[in-house]
Amino acid sequence: MTRLRQLAAAAVLLLIAAPARADLTGFIGANMTPANRQVLGGALGIGLLVIGFEGEYAFTPDDPTANAPSLTTGMGNLLLQTPVAIFRLQPYFTTGAGLYRETLGTHQDTSFGFNSGGGVKVSLIGPIRLRVDYRVFKLGSGALNSPVHRIYAGLNLKL
C-alpha cells in the first residue's frame, strides 16, 4: 500500500509541475570597478516557476591608463523570480559562483568568485524582453579589485 501511495504522489507531482522555460540573453554594459569599461556577455537560463538556473559568460577589456584589469567571468547562478510578469515586469534576484580571470600587464589571477544581484525582465514584443541587471562580484584574494560592480542591459529571448 505504501508503494502505491508513493507512485500516486509522484504522478500528481508530475501532472501539476510547471513546464521548464528557457531564455537566452545577450548583453552590453559597464564594469564600474576601478574605472568604467564596457562589458559584453551572454547568458542561457532555464526556469521552473520561481526558481531558475543560469550560466553566464562576460568579458571586460583592460584599461592600463586607469590601472583597470581585464576581467573574464564564467558563472553559474540560481535565480529567484516572480512566476509571471507583473505589468510586463518580471523582477529577479540572483546569486552564484564560478571562475574568473583578471589580467593587467604581467599580473594574472585566475580563481573562484561569487556574485549576487538582481534585475528585471521587461516584456517588449512576443518572446522578446529587455533585461536590466546589476551584479556585485566578490573575487578571490589574488584579485586587484574586489568587489567588482557591473550593470548591463540586454535583449532576452524567452524560448
mmCIF file of C-alpha atoms in Angstrom:
data_model
loop_
_atom_site.group_PDB
_atom_site.id
_atom_site.type_symbol
_atom_site.label_atom_id
_atom_site.label_comp_id
_atom_site.label_asym_id
_atom_site.label_seq_id
_atom_site.Cartn_x
_atom_site.Cartn_y
_atom_site.Cartn_z
ATOM 1 C CA MET A 1 0.000 0.000 0.000
ATOM 2 C CA THR A 2 2.903 2.391 0.786
ATOM 3 C CA ARG A 3 4.385 1.807 -2.663
ATOM 4 C CA LEU A 4 1.035 2.629 -4.279
ATOM 5 C CA ARG A 5 0.820 5.912 -2.324
ATOM 6 C CA GLN A 6 4.327 6.857 -3.404
ATOM 7 C CA LEU A 7 3.503 6.214 -7.056
ATOM 8 C CA ALA A 8 0.256 8.191 -6.771
ATOM 9 C CA ALA A 9 2.070 11.137 -5.138
ATOM 10 C CA ALA A 10 4.764 11.094 -7.847
ATOM 11 C CA ALA A 11 2.092 11.034 -10.573
ATOM 12 C CA VAL A 12 0.260 14.005 -9.027
ATOM 13 C CA LEU A 13 3.509 15.998 -8.789
ATOM 14 C CA LEU A 14 4.348 15.280 -12.418
ATOM 15 C CA LEU A 15 0.889 16.356 -13.546
ATOM 16 C CA ILE A 16 0.953 19.686 -11.686
ATOM 17 C CA ALA A 17 4.613 20.539 -12.351
ATOM 18 C CA ALA A 18 5.103 23.605 -14.498
ATOM 19 C CA PRO A 19 6.950 23.122 -17.778
ATOM 20 C CA ALA A 20 10.548 24.305 -17.827
ATOM 21 C CA ARG A 21 11.152 27.556 -19.673
ATOM 22 C CA ALA A 22 14.448 28.629 -21.149
ATOM 23 C CA ASP A 23 15.762 32.040 -22.090
ATOM 24 C CA LEU A 24 18.780 33.471 -23.862
ATOM 25 C CA THR A 25 20.306 36.904 -23.161
ATOM 26 C CA GLY A 26 22.947 38.918 -24.991
ATOM 27 C CA PHE A 27 24.081 41.998 -23.087
ATOM 28 C CA ILE A 28 26.261 45.097 -23.068
ATOM 29 C CA GLY A 29 27.016 47.196 -20.032
ATOM 30 C CA ALA A 30 29.593 48.743 -17.769
ATOM 31 C CA ASN A 31 32.057 47.239 -15.347
ATOM 32 C CA MET A 32 32.465 50.100 -12.866
ATOM 33 C CA THR A 33 35.458 48.865 -10.849
ATOM 34 C CA PRO A 34 38.016 50.502 -10.658
ATOM 35 C CA ALA A 35 37.089 52.536 -13.773
ATOM 36 C CA ASN A 36 34.143 52.405 -16.156
ATOM 37 C CA ARG A 37 34.752 49.983 -19.015
ATOM 38 C CA GLN A 38 32.480 48.199 -21.452
ATOM 39 C CA VAL A 39 31.384 44.638 -20.652
ATOM 40 C CA LEU A 40 29.945 42.207 -23.212
ATOM 41 C CA GLY A 41 28.405 38.858 -22.467
ATOM 42 C CA GLY A 42 25.650 36.330 -22.705
ATOM 43 C CA ALA A 43 23.573 34.047 -20.538
ATOM 44 C CA LEU A 44 21.491 30.928 -21.017
ATOM 45 C CA GLY A 45 18.931 30.065 -18.369
ATOM 46 C CA ILE A 46 16.147 27.658 -17.513
ATOM 47 C CA GLY A 47 13.379 28.263 -15.009
ATOM 48 C CA LEU A 48 10.644 26.418 -13.141
ATOM 49 C CA LEU A 49 8.054 28.842 -11.729
ATOM 50 C CA VAL A 50 10.056 30.904 -9.203
ATOM 51 C CA ILE A 51 13.434 29.118 -9.325
ATOM 52 C CA GLY A 52 15.791 29.346 -12.266
ATOM 53 C CA PHE A 53 19.332 28.364 -13.147
ATOM 54 C CA GLU A 54 21.626 30.308 -15.435
ATOM 55 C CA GLY A 55 25.073 30.039 -16.959
ATOM 56 C CA GLU A 56 26.719 33.335 -17.835
ATOM 57 C CA TYR A 57 29.903 34.454 -19.591
ATOM 58 C CA ALA A 58 31.157 38.066 -19.688
ATOM 59 C CA PHE A 59 34.302 39.897 -20.797
ATOM 60 C CA THR A 60 35.603 43.349 -19.849
ATOM 61 C CA PRO A 61 38.771 44.653 -21.586
ATOM 62 C CA ASP A 62 41.590 46.249 -19.627
ATOM 63 C CA ASP A 63 42.401 49.962 -19.453
ATOM 64 C CA PRO A 64 46.091 50.290 -18.492
ATOM 65 C CA THR A 65 45.858 54.102 -18.270
ATOM 66 C CA ALA A 66 43.267 53.742 -15.463
ATOM 67 C CA ASN A 67 45.081 50.720 -13.927
ATOM 68 C CA ALA A 68 41.931 48.701 -14.646
ATOM 69 C CA PRO A 69 42.427 44.985 -15.430
ATOM 70 C CA SER A 70 40.534 42.937 -17.969
ATOM 71 C CA LEU A 71 38.016 40.611 -16.357
ATOM 72 C CA THR A 72 36.536 37.427 -17.780
ATOM 73 C CA THR A 73 33.855 35.646 -15.751
ATOM 74 C CA GLY A 74 32.026 32.362 -16.160
ATOM 75 C CA MET A 75 29.344 31.972 -13.508
ATOM 76 C CA GLY A 76 26.585 29.532 -12.635
ATOM 77 C CA ASN A 77 23.676 31.241 -10.891
ATOM 78 C CA LEU A 78 20.454 30.494 -9.052
ATOM 79 C CA LEU A 79 17.600 32.923 -9.814
ATOM 80 C CA LEU A 80 14.551 33.617 -7.688
ATOM 81 C CA GLN A 81 11.951 35.361 -9.811
ATOM 82 C CA THR A 82 8.245 36.062 -9.990
ATOM 83 C CA PRO A 83 6.498 33.204 -11.809
ATOM 84 C CA VAL A 84 4.934 35.611 -14.342
ATOM 85 C CA ALA A 85 5.421 39.191 -15.445
ATOM 86 C CA ILE A 86 3.518 41.779 -13.410
ATOM 87 C CA PHE A 87 2.622 44.821 -15.528
ATOM 88 C CA ARG A 88 5.133 43.492 -18.115
ATOM 89 C CA LEU A 89 7.913 43.347 -15.456
ATOM 90 C CA GLN A 90 9.479 40.179 -14.062
ATOM 91 C CA PRO A 91 11.872 41.069 -11.209
ATOM 92 C CA TYR A 92 14.500 38.600 -10.040
ATOM 93 C CA PHE A 93 17.295 38.120 -7.518
ATOM 94 C CA THR A 94 20.355 36.062 -8.381
ATOM 95 C CA THR A 95 23.377 34.609 -6.655
ATOM 96 C CA GLY A 96 26.037 32.226 -7.823
ATOM 97 C CA ALA A 97 29.651 31.240 -8.178
ATOM 98 C CA GLY A 98 32.179 30.400 -10.836
ATOM 99 C CA LEU A 99 35.581 31.166 -12.273
ATOM 100 C CA TYR A 100 37.157 34.471 -13.196
ATOM 101 C CA ARG A 101 40.378 35.653 -14.805
ATOM 102 C CA GLU A 102 41.756 39.123 -14.139
ATOM 103 C CA THR A 103 44.693 40.397 -16.216
ATOM 104 C CA LEU A 104 46.658 43.647 -16.181
ATOM 105 C CA GLY A 105 50.162 43.814 -17.642
ATOM 106 C CA THR A 106 52.136 40.939 -16.118
ATOM 107 C CA HIS A 107 49.549 40.350 -13.371
ATOM 108 C CA GLN A 108 47.142 37.491 -13.997
ATOM 109 C CA ASP A 109 44.826 35.937 -11.432
ATOM 110 C CA THR A 110 42.517 33.023 -12.175
ATOM 111 C CA SER A 111 40.401 31.803 -9.296
ATOM 112 C CA PHE A 112 36.948 31.196 -7.861
ATOM 113 C CA GLY A 113 34.488 34.015 -7.248
ATOM 114 C CA PHE A 114 30.939 34.722 -6.109
ATOM 115 C CA ASN A 115 28.286 37.095 -7.401
ATOM 116 C CA SER A 116 24.911 38.383 -6.335
ATOM 117 C CA GLY A 117 22.496 40.944 -7.661
ATOM 118 C CA GLY A 118 19.166 41.398 -9.295
ATOM 119 C CA GLY A 119 17.251 42.947 -12.078
ATOM 120 C CA VAL A 120 14.128 42.944 -14.149
ATOM 121 C CA LYS A 121 12.985 41.438 -17.435
ATOM 122 C CA VAL A 122 10.625 43.792 -19.288
ATOM 123 C CA SER A 123 8.244 42.285 -21.864
ATOM 124 C CA LEU A 124 8.543 44.064 -25.217
ATOM 125 C CA ILE A 125 7.014 42.129 -28.133
ATOM 126 C CA GLY A 126 6.104 38.443 -28.073
ATOM 127 C CA PRO A 127 9.015 36.437 -26.634
ATOM 128 C CA ILE A 128 11.447 39.405 -26.750
ATOM 129 C CA ARG A 129 12.246 41.154 -23.476
ATOM 130 C CA LEU A 130 14.615 43.858 -22.274
ATOM 131 C CA ARG A 131 16.764 42.715 -19.360
ATOM 132 C CA VAL A 132 18.421 45.143 -16.948
ATOM 133 C CA ASP A 133 20.769 43.689 -14.327
ATOM 134 C CA TYR A 134 23.104 44.822 -11.525
ATOM 135 C CA ARG A 135 25.720 42.476 -10.024
ATOM 136 C CA VAL A 136 28.410 42.571 -7.388
ATOM 137 C CA PHE A 137 31.303 40.119 -7.826
ATOM 138 C CA LYS A 138 33.423 39.042 -4.858
ATOM 139 C CA LEU A 139 36.675 37.798 -6.374
ATOM 140 C CA GLY A 140 39.441 35.737 -4.758
ATOM 141 C CA SER A 141 42.230 37.158 -2.597
ATOM 142 C CA GLY A 142 44.635 37.472 -5.555
ATOM 143 C CA ALA A 143 42.383 39.902 -7.440
ATOM 144 C CA LEU A 144 43.459 43.521 -7.818
ATOM 145 C CA ASN A 145 39.884 44.751 -7.392
ATOM 146 C CA SER A 146 37.149 43.177 -5.291
ATOM 147 C CA PRO A 147 34.236 43.640 -5.087
ATOM 148 C CA VAL A 148 33.533 44.462 -8.729
ATOM 149 C CA HIS A 149 30.289 46.228 -9.685
ATOM 150 C CA ARG A 150 28.610 45.651 -13.051
ATOM 151 C CA ILE A 151 25.419 46.925 -14.660
ATOM 152 C CA TYR A 152 24.051 45.868 -18.023
ATOM 153 C CA ALA A 153 21.114 45.942 -20.400
ATOM 154 C CA GLY A 154 20.412 43.302 -22.980
ATOM 155 C CA LEU A 155 17.893 41.592 -25.176
ATOM 156 C CA ASN A 156 16.356 38.459 -23.734
ATOM 157 C CA LEU A 157 14.603 35.829 -25.843
ATOM 158 C CA LYS A 158 12.090 33.683 -23.990
ATOM 159 C CA LEU A 159 12.297 30.232 -25.573
#
